[in-house]
Amino acid sequence: MQRFVVGLTLFLLSFCAQSVEDPWLHLEKAAQAARKLSYKGIFLYQNHQDVRSIEITHLNNGAEEFARIVTLDGKPREALSRGNNMVVFNPSKENVMIQTRQNQSLFPAILPPDIESVKAIYTLRFVDQERVGGREAQIVYLEPRDEYRYLYKLWLDKEYGLILKMSILDHQQKVIEQASFNQIALFSGQDLNWFKPNVDTHKKYIMDDASNNKVSHEKYCTIANLPTGYREVSHVTRMMGNQPHPVHHWIFSDGLSFVSLFVNQIPKGQKSRIGETQVGSSHIFARVMNGNQIMVVGEVPQATIQKISNSIQDIKVH
């Protein structure tokens, strides 16, 4: 009898251990759903006073991802993405400006494919359930472990895991950015006829100066002591506006937020910029170091901007 009781106890303990699900699996499912599912929907995006309705069509054919994003309010604007490459079409009265850029976690694909990086800097908390866009959703909080990031409130589709709604809250619990589907539908077709911009073909297409960008491995700056979790994801040099010297542009990310760092020589006679400002949910910090203008911009807390700016230990002398 004693052996039976011990055996039964071990069996129950084993069963319970297997039945306790890792809550982070829900985040992994959400990260995969945004990239692997094929869906079409309209969501409302709000950032400070900027409110727009956006239509997204996303297809995964098993080998590649395709997406078409159309702004439905205000000035027409479309973006087509294939994998990590994006082309943005900005029509004007006379022409269509074409910009190329790297895709950076656009809603609903705001989570990185590797959730491990998020685990180290956020805690996960489940709360209520709610309907969004006619679908049942589980609400979860991603709460930062330090002062260098904001709080994320996510509504996850209970069936597929797709993020149906997102709110980013500052340290005073104020919503600074939000996106929410008001309609969403999944589809299984492989037709790509929709994957083209709906712009006037009689207008002239003009490429921006992205062709002047070049990936740089030059150690123009020594960067150290970044905020925990942040890493460099890209570095390019390019000519901007009437600047006589190239501008070095770094992008840093912790997997959820992105911060840009710009460094360039200050031309003779040009006034430098110094100080802090906020535009909507973005913080901007400018300072001067060794005759160079340093500018940091990002939708992150002010402490993050300042720490990334101060992470520049040295600048190469020309």
PDB file of C-alpha atoms in Angstrom:
ATOM      1  CA  MET A   1       0.000   0.000   0.000  1.00  0.00           C
ATOM      2  CA  GLN A   2       2.820   2.405   0.855  1.00  0.00           C
ATOM      3  CA  ARG A   3       4.497   1.757  -2.504  1.00  0.00           C
ATOM      4  CA  PHE A   4       1.128   2.355  -4.200  1.00  0.00           C
ATOM      5  CA  VAL A   5       0.654   5.707  -2.428  1.00  0.00           C
ATOM      6  CA  VAL A   6       4.187   6.800  -3.287  1.00  0.00           C
ATOM      7  CA  GLY A   7       3.714   5.757  -6.909  1.00  0.00           C
ATOM      8  CA  LEU A   8       0.375   7.569  -7.148  1.00  0.00           C
ATOM      9  CA  THR A   9       1.896  10.707  -5.622  1.00  0.00           C
ATOM     10  CA  LEU A  10       4.769  10.714  -8.111  1.00  0.00           C
ATOM     11  CA  PHE A  11       2.338  10.214 -10.972  1.00  0.00           C
ATOM     12  CA  LEU A  12       0.177  13.142  -9.845  1.00  0.00           C
ATOM     13  CA  LEU A  13       3.198  15.392  -9.374  1.00  0.00           C
ATOM     14  CA  SER A  14       4.421  14.495 -12.862  1.00  0.00           C
ATOM     15  CA  PHE A  15       0.968  15.094 -14.335  1.00  0.00           C
ATOM     16  CA  CYS A  16       0.652  18.476 -12.638  1.00  0.00           C
ATOM     17  CA  ALA A  17       4.110  19.535 -13.792  1.00  0.00           C
ATOM     18  CA  GLN A  18       3.230  18.695 -17.384  1.00  0.00           C
ATOM     19  CA  SER A  19      -0.135  20.453 -17.170  1.00  0.00           C
ATOM     20  CA  VAL A  20       1.327  23.739 -15.905  1.00  0.00           C
ATOM     21  CA  GLU A  21       1.804  25.698 -19.103  1.00  0.00           C
ATOM     22  CA  ASP A  22       4.562  28.247 -19.496  1.00  0.00           C
ATOM     23  CA  PRO A  23       2.699  31.589 -19.827  1.00  0.00           C
ATOM     24  CA  TRP A  24       5.373  32.884 -22.217  1.00  0.00           C
ATOM     25  CA  LEU A  25       4.168  30.323 -24.757  1.00  0.00           C
ATOM     26  CA  HIS A  26       1.210  32.644 -25.360  1.00  0.00           C
ATOM     27  CA  LEU A  27       3.635  35.397 -26.372  1.00  0.00           C
ATOM     28  CA  GLU A  28       5.541  33.022 -28.638  1.00  0.00           C
ATOM     29  CA  LYS A  29       2.250  32.031 -30.276  1.00  0.00           C
ATOM     30  CA  ALA A  30       1.377  35.708 -30.782  1.00  0.00           C
ATOM     31  CA  ALA A  31       4.783  36.453 -32.321  1.00  0.00           C
ATOM     32  CA  GLN A  32       4.434  33.554 -34.761  1.00  0.00           C
ATOM     33  CA  ALA A  33       0.770  34.270 -35.579  1.00  0.00           C
ATOM     34  CA  ALA A  34       1.494  37.786 -36.869  1.00  0.00           C
ATOM     35  CA  ARG A  35       4.070  36.390 -39.292  1.00  0.00           C
ATOM     36  CA  LYS A  36       2.671  32.981 -40.259  1.00  0.00           C
ATOM     37  CA  LEU A  37      -1.063  33.632 -40.590  1.00  0.00           C
ATOM     38  CA  SER A  38      -2.683  35.142 -43.668  1.00  0.00           C
ATOM     39  CA  TYR A  39      -5.163  37.849 -42.698  1.00  0.00           C
ATOM     40  CA  LYS A  40      -6.830  41.073 -43.787  1.00  0.00           C
ATOM     41  CA  GLY A  41      -8.224  43.738 -41.522  1.00  0.00           C
ATOM     42  CA  ILE A  42      -8.628  47.407 -40.647  1.00  0.00           C
ATOM     43  CA  PHE A  43      -7.209  48.842 -37.460  1.00  0.00           C
ATOM     44  CA  LEU A  44      -7.299  52.252 -35.825  1.00  0.00           C
ATOM     45  CA  TYR A  45      -3.887  53.675 -34.952  1.00  0.00           C
ATOM     46  CA  GLN A  46      -3.441  56.536 -32.490  1.00  0.00           C
ATOM     47  CA  ASN A  47      -0.238  58.306 -31.490  1.00  0.00           C
ATOM     48  CA  HIS A  48      -0.740  61.538 -29.573  1.00  0.00           C
ATOM     49  CA  GLN A  49      -3.053  63.594 -31.857  1.00  0.00           C
ATOM     50  CA  ASP A  50      -2.365  61.469 -34.918  1.00  0.00           C
ATOM     51  CA  VAL A  51      -5.345  59.138 -35.498  1.00  0.00           C
ATOM     52  CA  ARG A  52      -5.574  57.017 -38.653  1.00  0.00           C
ATOM     53  CA  SER A  53      -7.470  54.069 -40.048  1.00  0.00           C
ATOM     54  CA  ILE A  54      -5.144  51.573 -41.698  1.00  0.00           C
ATOM     55  CA  GLU A  55      -5.895  48.537 -43.839  1.00  0.00           C
ATOM     56  CA  ILE A  56      -3.456  45.638 -43.756  1.00  0.00           C
ATOM     57  CA  THR A  57      -3.340  42.548 -45.942  1.00  0.00           C
ATOM     58  CA  HIS A  58      -0.800  39.923 -44.913  1.00  0.00           C
ATOM     59  CA  LEU A  59       0.018  36.618 -46.606  1.00  0.00           C
ATOM     60  CA  ASN A  60       2.466  33.869 -45.757  1.00  0.00           C
ATOM     61  CA  ASN A  61       2.829  31.295 -48.519  1.00  0.00           C
ATOM     62  CA  GLY A  62       5.123  29.075 -46.471  1.00  0.00           C
ATOM     63  CA  ALA A  63       8.284  30.507 -47.991  1.00  0.00           C
ATOM     64  CA  GLU A  64       7.879  34.293 -47.764  1.00  0.00           C
ATOM     65  CA  GLU A  65       5.794  36.999 -46.115  1.00  0.00           C
ATOM     66  CA  PHE A  66       3.961  39.648 -48.101  1.00  0.00           C
ATOM     67  CA  ALA A  67       2.057  42.633 -46.731  1.00  0.00           C
ATOM     68  CA  ARG A  68       0.260  45.672 -48.123  1.00  0.00           C
ATOM     69  CA  ILE A  69      -0.483  48.530 -45.716  1.00  0.00           C
ATOM     70  CA  VAL A  70      -2.792  51.346 -46.832  1.00  0.00           C
ATOM     71  CA  THR A  71      -3.572  54.536 -44.905  1.00  0.00           C
ATOM     72  CA  LEU A  72      -7.291  55.185 -45.331  1.00  0.00           C
ATOM     73  CA  ASP A  73      -7.418  58.682 -43.797  1.00  0.00           C
ATOM     74  CA  GLY A  74      -5.763  61.922 -44.858  1.00  0.00           C
ATOM     75  CA  LYS A  75      -3.019  61.890 -47.461  1.00  0.00           C
ATOM     76  CA  PRO A  76      -2.809  58.612 -49.403  1.00  0.00           C
ATOM     77  CA  ARG A  77       0.102  56.408 -48.455  1.00  0.00           C
ATOM     78  CA  GLU A  78       0.864  52.785 -49.160  1.00  0.00           C
ATOM     79  CA  ALA A  79       3.588  50.381 -48.152  1.00  0.00           C
ATOM     80  CA  LEU A  80       4.463  46.994 -49.602  1.00  0.00           C
ATOM     81  CA  SER A  81       6.713  44.657 -47.666  1.00  0.00           C
ATOM     82  CA  ARG A  82       8.316  41.406 -48.680  1.00  0.00           C
ATOM     83  CA  GLY A  83      10.211  39.731 -45.889  1.00  0.00           C
ATOM     84  CA  ASN A  84      12.151  42.459 -44.062  1.00  0.00           C
ATOM     85  CA  ASN A  85      12.213  44.842 -47.035  1.00  0.00           C
ATOM     86  CA  MET A  86       9.618  47.573 -47.372  1.00  0.00           C
ATOM     87  CA  VAL A  87       8.791  50.058 -50.138  1.00  0.00           C
ATOM     88  CA  VAL A  88       6.683  53.101 -49.213  1.00  0.00           C
ATOM     89  CA  PHE A  89       4.692  55.035 -51.833  1.00  0.00           C
ATOM     90  CA  ASN A  90       3.869  58.676 -51.005  1.00  0.00           C
ATOM     91  CA  PRO A  91       1.767  60.193 -53.820  1.00  0.00           C
ATOM     92  CA  SER A  92       1.678  63.991 -54.202  1.00  0.00           C
ATOM     93  CA  LYS A  93       0.044  66.255 -56.775  1.00  0.00           C
ATOM     94  CA  GLU A  94       2.811  65.802 -59.333  1.00  0.00           C
ATOM     95  CA  ASN A  95       4.610  62.579 -58.546  1.00  0.00           C
ATOM     96  CA  VAL A  96       4.991  59.529 -56.312  1.00  0.00           C
ATOM     97  CA  MET A  97       7.915  59.440 -53.890  1.00  0.00           C
ATOM     98  CA  ILE A  98       9.269  55.937 -53.315  1.00  0.00           C
ATOM     99  CA  GLN A  99      11.175  55.150 -50.144  1.00  0.00           C
ATOM    100  CA  THR A 100      12.861  51.900 -49.209  1.00  0.00           C
ATOM    101  CA  ARG A 101      13.395  50.896 -45.615  1.00  0.00           C
ATOM    102  CA  GLN A 102      13.752  47.955 -43.311  1.00  0.00           C
ATOM    103  CA  ASN A 103      10.570  46.666 -41.702  1.00  0.00           C
ATOM    104  CA  GLN A 104      10.519  47.530 -37.994  1.00  0.00           C
ATOM    105  CA  SER A 105       7.893  45.661 -36.004  1.00  0.00           C
ATOM    106  CA  LEU A 106       4.705  47.065 -37.519  1.00  0.00           C
ATOM    107  CA  PHE A 107       1.397  46.218 -35.845  1.00  0.00           C
ATOM    108  CA  PRO A 108       0.334  43.478 -35.282  1.00  0.00           C
ATOM    109  CA  ALA A 109       3.867  42.018 -35.668  1.00  0.00           C
ATOM    110  CA  ILE A 110       5.310  44.027 -32.782  1.00  0.00           C
ATOM    111  CA  LEU A 111       6.842  41.065 -30.942  1.00  0.00           C
ATOM    112  CA  PRO A 112      10.289  39.760 -31.922  1.00  0.00           C
ATOM    113  CA  PRO A 113      10.512  36.171 -33.227  1.00  0.00           C
ATOM    114  CA  ASP A 114      12.748  35.323 -30.270  1.00  0.00           C
ATOM    115  CA  ILE A 115      10.775  35.933 -27.071  1.00  0.00           C
ATOM    116  CA  GLU A 116      13.803  35.099 -24.907  1.00  0.00           C
ATOM    117  CA  SER A 117      15.079  38.652 -25.309  1.00  0.00           C
ATOM    118  CA  VAL A 118      11.773  39.989 -23.959  1.00  0.00           C
ATOM    119  CA  LYS A 119      11.757  37.640 -20.962  1.00  0.00           C
ATOM    120  CA  ALA A 120      14.949  39.183 -19.617  1.00  0.00           C
ATOM    121  CA  ILE A 121      13.577  42.741 -19.495  1.00  0.00           C
ATOM    122  CA  TYR A 122       9.829  42.318 -18.928  1.00  0.00           C
ATOM    123  CA  THR A 123       7.534  40.414 -16.591  1.00  0.00           C
ATOM    124  CA  LEU A 124       4.306  38.877 -17.924  1.00  0.00           C
ATOM    125  CA  ARG A 125       0.930  39.214 -16.228  1.00  0.00           C
ATOM    126  CA  PHE A 126      -2.471  37.865 -17.340  1.00  0.00           C
ATOM    127  CA  VAL A 127      -5.633  39.786 -16.473  1.00  0.00           C
ATOM    128  CA  ASP A 128      -9.161  39.900 -17.951  1.00  0.00           C
ATOM    129  CA  GLN A 129     -10.661  38.698 -21.215  1.00  0.00           C
ATOM    130  CA  GLU A 130     -12.382  41.016 -23.670  1.00  0.00           C
ATOM    131  CA  ARG A 131     -13.846  41.099 -27.172  1.00  0.00           C
ATOM    132  CA  VAL A 132     -11.951  43.011 -29.857  1.00  0.00           C
ATOM    133  CA  GLY A 133     -13.172  43.230 -33.444  1.00  0.00           C
ATOM    134  CA  GLY A 134     -15.776  40.555 -32.718  1.00  0.00           C
ATOM    135  CA  ARG A 135     -13.215  38.073 -31.372  1.00  0.00           C
ATOM    136  CA  GLU A 136     -12.454  36.850 -27.863  1.00  0.00           C
ATOM    137  CA  ALA A 137      -9.122  38.066 -26.552  1.00  0.00           C
ATOM    138  CA  GLN A 138      -6.925  37.481 -23.503  1.00  0.00           C
ATOM    139  CA  ILE A 139      -5.408  40.633 -22.005  1.00  0.00           C
ATOM    140  CA  VAL A 140      -1.770  40.447 -20.925  1.00  0.00           C
ATOM    141  CA  TYR A 141       0.647  43.005 -19.532  1.00  0.00           C
ATOM    142  CA  LEU A 142       4.329  43.217 -20.365  1.00  0.00           C
ATOM    143  CA  GLU A 143       5.713  45.175 -17.432  1.00  0.00           C
ATOM    144  CA  PRO A 144       9.274  46.565 -17.663  1.00  0.00           C
ATOM    145  CA  ARG A 145      11.862  45.550 -15.093  1.00  0.00           C
ATOM    146  CA  ASP A 146      13.584  48.960 -15.250  1.00  0.00           C
ATOM    147  CA  GLU A 147      13.088  52.615 -16.186  1.00  0.00           C
ATOM    148  CA  TYR A 148      14.296  52.246 -19.787  1.00  0.00           C
ATOM    149  CA  ARG A 149      11.089  51.008 -21.411  1.00  0.00           C
ATOM    150  CA  TYR A 150       7.324  51.433 -21.394  1.00  0.00           C
ATOM    151  CA  LEU A 151       4.540  49.086 -20.341  1.00  0.00           C
ATOM    152  CA  TYR A 152       2.742  47.105 -23.065  1.00  0.00           C
ATOM    153  CA  LYS A 153      -0.867  45.994 -22.759  1.00  0.00           C
ATOM    154  CA  LEU A 154      -1.793  43.372 -25.367  1.00  0.00           C
ATOM    155  CA  TRP A 155      -5.062  41.718 -26.359  1.00  0.00           C
ATOM    156  CA  LEU A 156      -4.281  38.227 -27.766  1.00  0.00           C
ATOM    157  CA  ASP A 157      -6.791  36.339 -29.918  1.00  0.00           C
ATOM    158  CA  LYS A 158      -7.743  33.284 -27.844  1.00  0.00           C
ATOM    159  CA  GLU A 159      -7.922  30.988 -30.855  1.00  0.00           C
ATOM    160  CA  TYR A 160      -4.967  32.034 -33.008  1.00  0.00           C
ATOM    161  CA  GLY A 161      -2.854  34.172 -30.674  1.00  0.00           C
ATOM    162  CA  LEU A 162      -2.772  37.156 -33.058  1.00  0.00           C
ATOM    163  CA  ILE A 163      -2.480  40.545 -31.336  1.00  0.00           C
ATOM    164  CA  LEU A 164      -5.857  42.244 -31.845  1.00  0.00           C
ATOM    165  CA  LYS A 165      -5.113  45.369 -29.836  1.00  0.00           C
ATOM    166  CA  MET A 166      -2.074  47.065 -28.312  1.00  0.00           C
ATOM    167  CA  SER A 167      -1.619  49.932 -25.875  1.00  0.00           C
ATOM    168  CA  ILE A 168       1.712  51.414 -24.811  1.00  0.00           C
ATOM    169  CA  LEU A 169       1.596  53.175 -21.430  1.00  0.00           C
ATOM    170  CA  ASP A 170       4.161  55.483 -19.867  1.00  0.00           C
ATOM    171  CA  HIS A 171       5.294  55.418 -16.255  1.00  0.00           C
ATOM    172  CA  GLN A 172       2.200  57.427 -15.240  1.00  0.00           C
ATOM    173  CA  GLN A 173      -0.060  54.786 -16.849  1.00  0.00           C
ATOM    174  CA  LYS A 174      -0.991  57.216 -19.642  1.00  0.00           C
ATOM    175  CA  VAL A 175      -1.632  55.675 -23.071  1.00  0.00           C
ATOM    176  CA  ILE A 176       0.875  57.157 -25.508  1.00  0.00           C
ATOM    177  CA  GLU A 177       0.292  54.852 -28.473  1.00  0.00           C
ATOM    178  CA  GLN A 178      -2.507  52.472 -29.402  1.00  0.00           C
ATOM    179  CA  ALA A 179      -3.655  50.239 -32.250  1.00  0.00           C
ATOM    180  CA  SER A 180      -6.806  48.117 -32.411  1.00  0.00           C
ATOM    181  CA  PHE A 181      -8.506  46.032 -35.086  1.00  0.00           C
ATOM    182  CA  ASN A 182     -12.143  46.872 -35.646  1.00  0.00           C
ATOM    183  CA  GLN A 183     -12.380  44.098 -38.221  1.00  0.00           C
ATOM    184  CA  ILE A 184     -10.107  41.162 -38.990  1.00  0.00           C
ATOM    185  CA  ALA A 185     -10.492  38.017 -41.105  1.00  0.00           C
ATOM    186  CA  LEU A 186      -8.203  35.126 -41.959  1.00  0.00           C
ATOM    187  CA  PHE A 187      -7.893  33.716 -45.463  1.00  0.00           C
ATOM    188  CA  SER A 188      -6.150  30.739 -47.055  1.00  0.00           C
ATOM    189  CA  GLY A 189      -5.660  31.844 -50.677  1.00  0.00           C
ATOM    190  CA  GLN A 190      -2.234  32.241 -52.287  1.00  0.00           C
ATOM    191  CA  ASP A 191      -3.246  34.864 -54.866  1.00  0.00           C
ATOM    192  CA  LEU A 192      -0.877  37.865 -54.926  1.00  0.00           C
ATOM    193  CA  ASN A 193      -2.856  40.133 -57.263  1.00  0.00           C
ATOM    194  CA  TRP A 194      -3.493  42.496 -54.340  1.00  0.00           C
ATOM    195  CA  PHE A 195       0.243  42.938 -53.775  1.00  0.00           C
ATOM    196  CA  LYS A 196       0.690  46.163 -55.769  1.00  0.00           C
ATOM    197  CA  PRO A 197       0.243  49.871 -54.974  1.00  0.00           C
ATOM    198  CA  ASN A 198      -2.991  51.572 -55.957  1.00  0.00           C
ATOM    199  CA  VAL A 199      -1.435  54.791 -57.258  1.00  0.00           C
ATOM    200  CA  ASP A 200      -1.784  56.833 -60.444  1.00  0.00           C
ATOM    201  CA  THR A 201       0.485  55.217 -63.020  1.00  0.00           C
ATOM    202  CA  HIS A 202       0.565  58.476 -65.019  1.00  0.00           C
ATOM    203  CA  LYS A 203       2.576  60.204 -62.304  1.00  0.00           C
ATOM    204  CA  LYS A 204       6.346  60.258 -62.206  1.00  0.00           C
ATOM    205  CA  TYR A 205       7.989  57.891 -59.725  1.00  0.00           C
ATOM    206  CA  ILE A 206      10.886  59.432 -57.816  1.00  0.00           C
ATOM    207  CA  MET A 207      13.231  57.450 -55.579  1.00  0.00           C
ATOM    208  CA  ASP A 208      14.451  59.138 -52.410  1.00  0.00           C
ATOM    209  CA  ASP A 209      18.106  59.245 -51.385  1.00  0.00           C
ATOM    210  CA  ALA A 210      18.038  55.772 -49.827  1.00  0.00           C
ATOM    211  CA  SER A 211      20.306  54.622 -52.656  1.00  0.00           C
ATOM    212  CA  ASN A 212      23.012  56.779 -51.080  1.00  0.00           C
ATOM    213  CA  ASN A 213      22.858  54.692 -47.929  1.00  0.00           C
ATOM    214  CA  LYS A 214      25.650  52.266 -47.379  1.00  0.00           C
ATOM    215  CA  VAL A 215      26.156  49.691 -44.687  1.00  0.00           C
ATOM    216  CA  SER A 216      29.121  50.841 -42.658  1.00  0.00           C
ATOM    217  CA  HIS A 217      31.525  48.857 -40.516  1.00  0.00           C
ATOM    218  CA  GLU A 218      33.632  51.946 -39.807  1.00  0.00           C
ATOM    219  CA  LYS A 219      34.181  52.466 -36.090  1.00  0.00           C
ATOM    220  CA  TYR A 220      33.295  56.177 -36.229  1.00  0.00           C
ATOM    221  CA  CYS A 221      32.193  56.072 -32.596  1.00  0.00           C
ATOM    222  CA  THR A 222      32.962  53.939 -29.588  1.00  0.00           C
ATOM    223  CA  ILE A 223      29.589  52.983 -28.127  1.00  0.00           C
ATOM    224  CA  ALA A 224      29.414  51.272 -24.745  1.00  0.00           C
ATOM    225  CA  ASN A 225      27.120  50.874 -21.767  1.00  0.00           C
ATOM    226  CA  LEU A 226      23.806  50.807 -23.639  1.00  0.00           C
ATOM    227  CA  PRO A 227      20.621  50.325 -21.582  1.00  0.00           C
ATOM    228  CA  THR A 228      20.124  46.683 -20.608  1.00  0.00           C
ATOM    229  CA  GLY A 229      18.612  44.649 -23.436  1.00  0.00           C
ATOM    230  CA  TYR A 230      19.379  47.122 -26.225  1.00  0.00           C
ATOM    231  CA  ARG A 231      21.629  46.114 -29.094  1.00  0.00           C
ATOM    232  CA  GLU A 232      22.658  47.544 -32.447  1.00  0.00           C
ATOM    233  CA  VAL A 233      20.465  46.262 -35.281  1.00  0.00           C
ATOM    234  CA  SER A 234      21.756  48.456 -38.120  1.00  0.00           C
ATOM    235  CA  HIS A 235      24.308  51.142 -38.991  1.00  0.00           C
ATOM    236  CA  VAL A 236      24.380  53.097 -42.251  1.00  0.00           C
ATOM    237  CA  THR A 237      26.018  56.293 -43.455  1.00  0.00           C
ATOM    238  CA  ARG A 238      24.205  58.609 -45.830  1.00  0.00           C
ATOM    239  CA  MET A 239      24.033  62.155 -47.139  1.00  0.00           C
ATOM    240  CA  MET A 240      21.072  64.065 -45.718  1.00  0.00           C
ATOM    241  CA  GLY A 241      19.668  67.314 -47.074  1.00  0.00           C
ATOM    242  CA  ASN A 242      22.327  69.937 -47.660  1.00  0.00           C
ATOM    243  CA  GLN A 243      24.754  68.437 -45.157  1.00  0.00           C
ATOM    244  CA  PRO A 244      28.330  68.490 -46.588  1.00  0.00           C
ATOM    245  CA  HIS A 245      29.353  65.556 -44.390  1.00  0.00           C
ATOM    246  CA  PRO A 246      27.820  62.082 -44.204  1.00  0.00           C
ATOM    247  CA  VAL A 247      25.499  61.274 -41.334  1.00  0.00           C
ATOM    248  CA  HIS A 248      26.032  58.089 -39.328  1.00  0.00           C
ATOM    249  CA  HIS A 249      22.738  56.476 -38.389  1.00  0.00           C
ATOM    250  CA  TRP A 250      22.482  53.655 -35.855  1.00  0.00           C
ATOM    251  CA  ILE A 251      19.310  51.827 -34.826  1.00  0.00           C
ATOM    252  CA  PHE A 252      19.175  50.112 -31.440  1.00  0.00           C
ATOM    253  CA  SER A 253      16.395  47.832 -30.232  1.00  0.00           C
ATOM    254  CA  ASP A 254      15.416  45.772 -27.202  1.00  0.00           C
ATOM    255  CA  GLY A 255      13.083  43.662 -29.362  1.00  0.00           C
ATOM    256  CA  LEU A 256      10.017  45.853 -28.831  1.00  0.00           C
ATOM    257  CA  SER A 257      11.162  49.475 -29.114  1.00  0.00           C
ATOM    258  CA  PHE A 258      13.572  51.125 -31.551  1.00  0.00           C
ATOM    259  CA  VAL A 259      15.859  54.112 -31.040  1.00  0.00           C
ATOM    260  CA  SER A 260      17.772  56.049 -33.700  1.00  0.00           C
ATOM    261  CA  LEU A 261      21.156  57.675 -33.091  1.00  0.00           C
ATOM    262  CA  PHE A 262      22.482  60.254 -35.579  1.00  0.00           C
ATOM    263  CA  VAL A 263      26.072  61.572 -35.511  1.00  0.00           C
ATOM    264  CA  ASN A 264      27.577  64.014 -38.005  1.00  0.00           C
ATOM    265  CA  GLN A 265      30.246  66.699 -38.170  1.00  0.00           C
ATOM    266  CA  ILE A 266      28.888  70.207 -37.656  1.00  0.00           C
ATOM    267  CA  PRO A 267      29.708  72.329 -40.728  1.00  0.00           C
ATOM    268  CA  LYS A 268      31.425  75.669 -40.143  1.00  0.00           C
ATOM    269  CA  GLY A 269      28.915  78.405 -39.528  1.00  0.00           C
ATOM    270  CA  GLN A 270      26.044  76.023 -38.776  1.00  0.00           C
ATOM    271  CA  LYS A 271      24.348  76.344 -35.421  1.00  0.00           C
ATOM    272  CA  SER A 272      24.287  73.194 -33.329  1.00  0.00           C
ATOM    273  CA  ARG A 273      21.291  71.853 -31.444  1.00  0.00           C
ATOM    274  CA  ILE A 274      21.402  71.206 -27.708  1.00  0.00           C
ATOM    275  CA  GLY A 275      18.661  70.100 -25.340  1.00  0.00           C
ATOM    276  CA  GLU A 276      15.650  67.840 -24.922  1.00  0.00           C
ATOM    277  CA  THR A 277      12.196  67.944 -26.473  1.00  0.00           C
ATOM    278  CA  GLN A 278       9.169  65.720 -26.922  1.00  0.00           C
ATOM    279  CA  VAL A 279       7.056  65.353 -30.055  1.00  0.00           C
ATOM    280  CA  GLY A 280       4.024  63.172 -29.448  1.00  0.00           C
ATOM    281  CA  SER A 281       5.288  59.951 -27.907  1.00  0.00           C
ATOM    282  CA  SER A 282       8.858  60.489 -29.169  1.00  0.00           C
ATOM    283  CA  HIS A 283      11.672  61.932 -27.081  1.00  0.00           C
ATOM    284  CA  ILE A 284      14.571  63.785 -28.734  1.00  0.00           C
ATOM    285  CA  PHE A 285      17.901  64.568 -27.112  1.00  0.00           C
ATOM    286  CA  ALA A 286      20.607  66.639 -28.814  1.00  0.00           C
ATOM    287  CA  ARG A 287      24.141  67.484 -27.712  1.00  0.00           C
ATOM    288  CA  VAL A 288      27.567  68.292 -29.153  1.00  0.00           C
ATOM    289  CA  MET A 289      30.750  66.257 -28.769  1.00  0.00           C
ATOM    290  CA  ASN A 290      34.140  66.952 -30.417  1.00  0.00           C
ATOM    291  CA  GLY A 291      32.561  69.138 -33.110  1.00  0.00           C
ATOM    292  CA  ASN A 292      29.869  66.574 -33.888  1.00  0.00           C
ATOM    293  CA  GLN A 293      26.113  66.869 -33.590  1.00  0.00           C
ATOM    294  CA  ILE A 294      24.618  63.951 -31.663  1.00  0.00           C
ATOM    295  CA  MET A 295      20.875  63.356 -31.961  1.00  0.00           C
ATOM    296  CA  VAL A 296      18.894  60.513 -30.369  1.00  0.00           C
ATOM    297  CA  VAL A 297      15.222  59.915 -31.240  1.00  0.00           C
ATOM    298  CA  GLY A 298      12.813  57.216 -30.103  1.00  0.00           C
ATOM    299  CA  GLU A 299       9.398  56.353 -28.685  1.00  0.00           C
ATOM    300  CA  VAL A 300      10.974  55.376 -25.371  1.00  0.00           C
ATOM    301  CA  PRO A 301      11.343  56.995 -21.922  1.00  0.00           C
ATOM    302  CA  GLN A 302      13.540  60.046 -21.603  1.00  0.00           C
ATOM    303  CA  ALA A 303      16.036  58.081 -19.485  1.00  0.00           C
ATOM    304  CA  THR A 304      16.623  55.692 -22.407  1.00  0.00           C
ATOM    305  CA  ILE A 305      17.349  58.523 -24.832  1.00  0.00           C
ATOM    306  CA  GLN A 306      19.829  60.129 -22.461  1.00  0.00           C
ATOM    307  CA  LYS A 307      21.625  56.877 -21.659  1.00  0.00           C
ATOM    308  CA  ILE A 308      22.039  55.981 -25.341  1.00  0.00           C
ATOM    309  CA  SER A 309      23.356  59.485 -26.026  1.00  0.00           C
ATOM    310  CA  ASN A 310      25.818  59.133 -23.152  1.00  0.00           C
ATOM    311  CA  SER A 311      26.883  55.695 -24.418  1.00  0.00           C
ATOM    312  CA  ILE A 312      29.100  57.425 -26.988  1.00  0.00           C
ATOM    313  CA  GLN A 313      32.525  57.273 -25.377  1.00  0.00           C
ATOM    314  CA  ASP A 314      34.626  58.566 -28.251  1.00  0.00           C
ATOM    315  CA  ILE A 315      34.264  59.980 -31.769  1.00  0.00           C
ATOM    316  CA  LYS A 316      36.792  59.464 -34.523  1.00  0.00           C
ATOM    317  CA  VAL A 317      38.747  62.612 -35.379  1.00  0.00           C
ATOM    318  CA  HIS A 318      38.856  63.474 -39.112  1.00  0.00           C
TER     319      HIS A 318
END
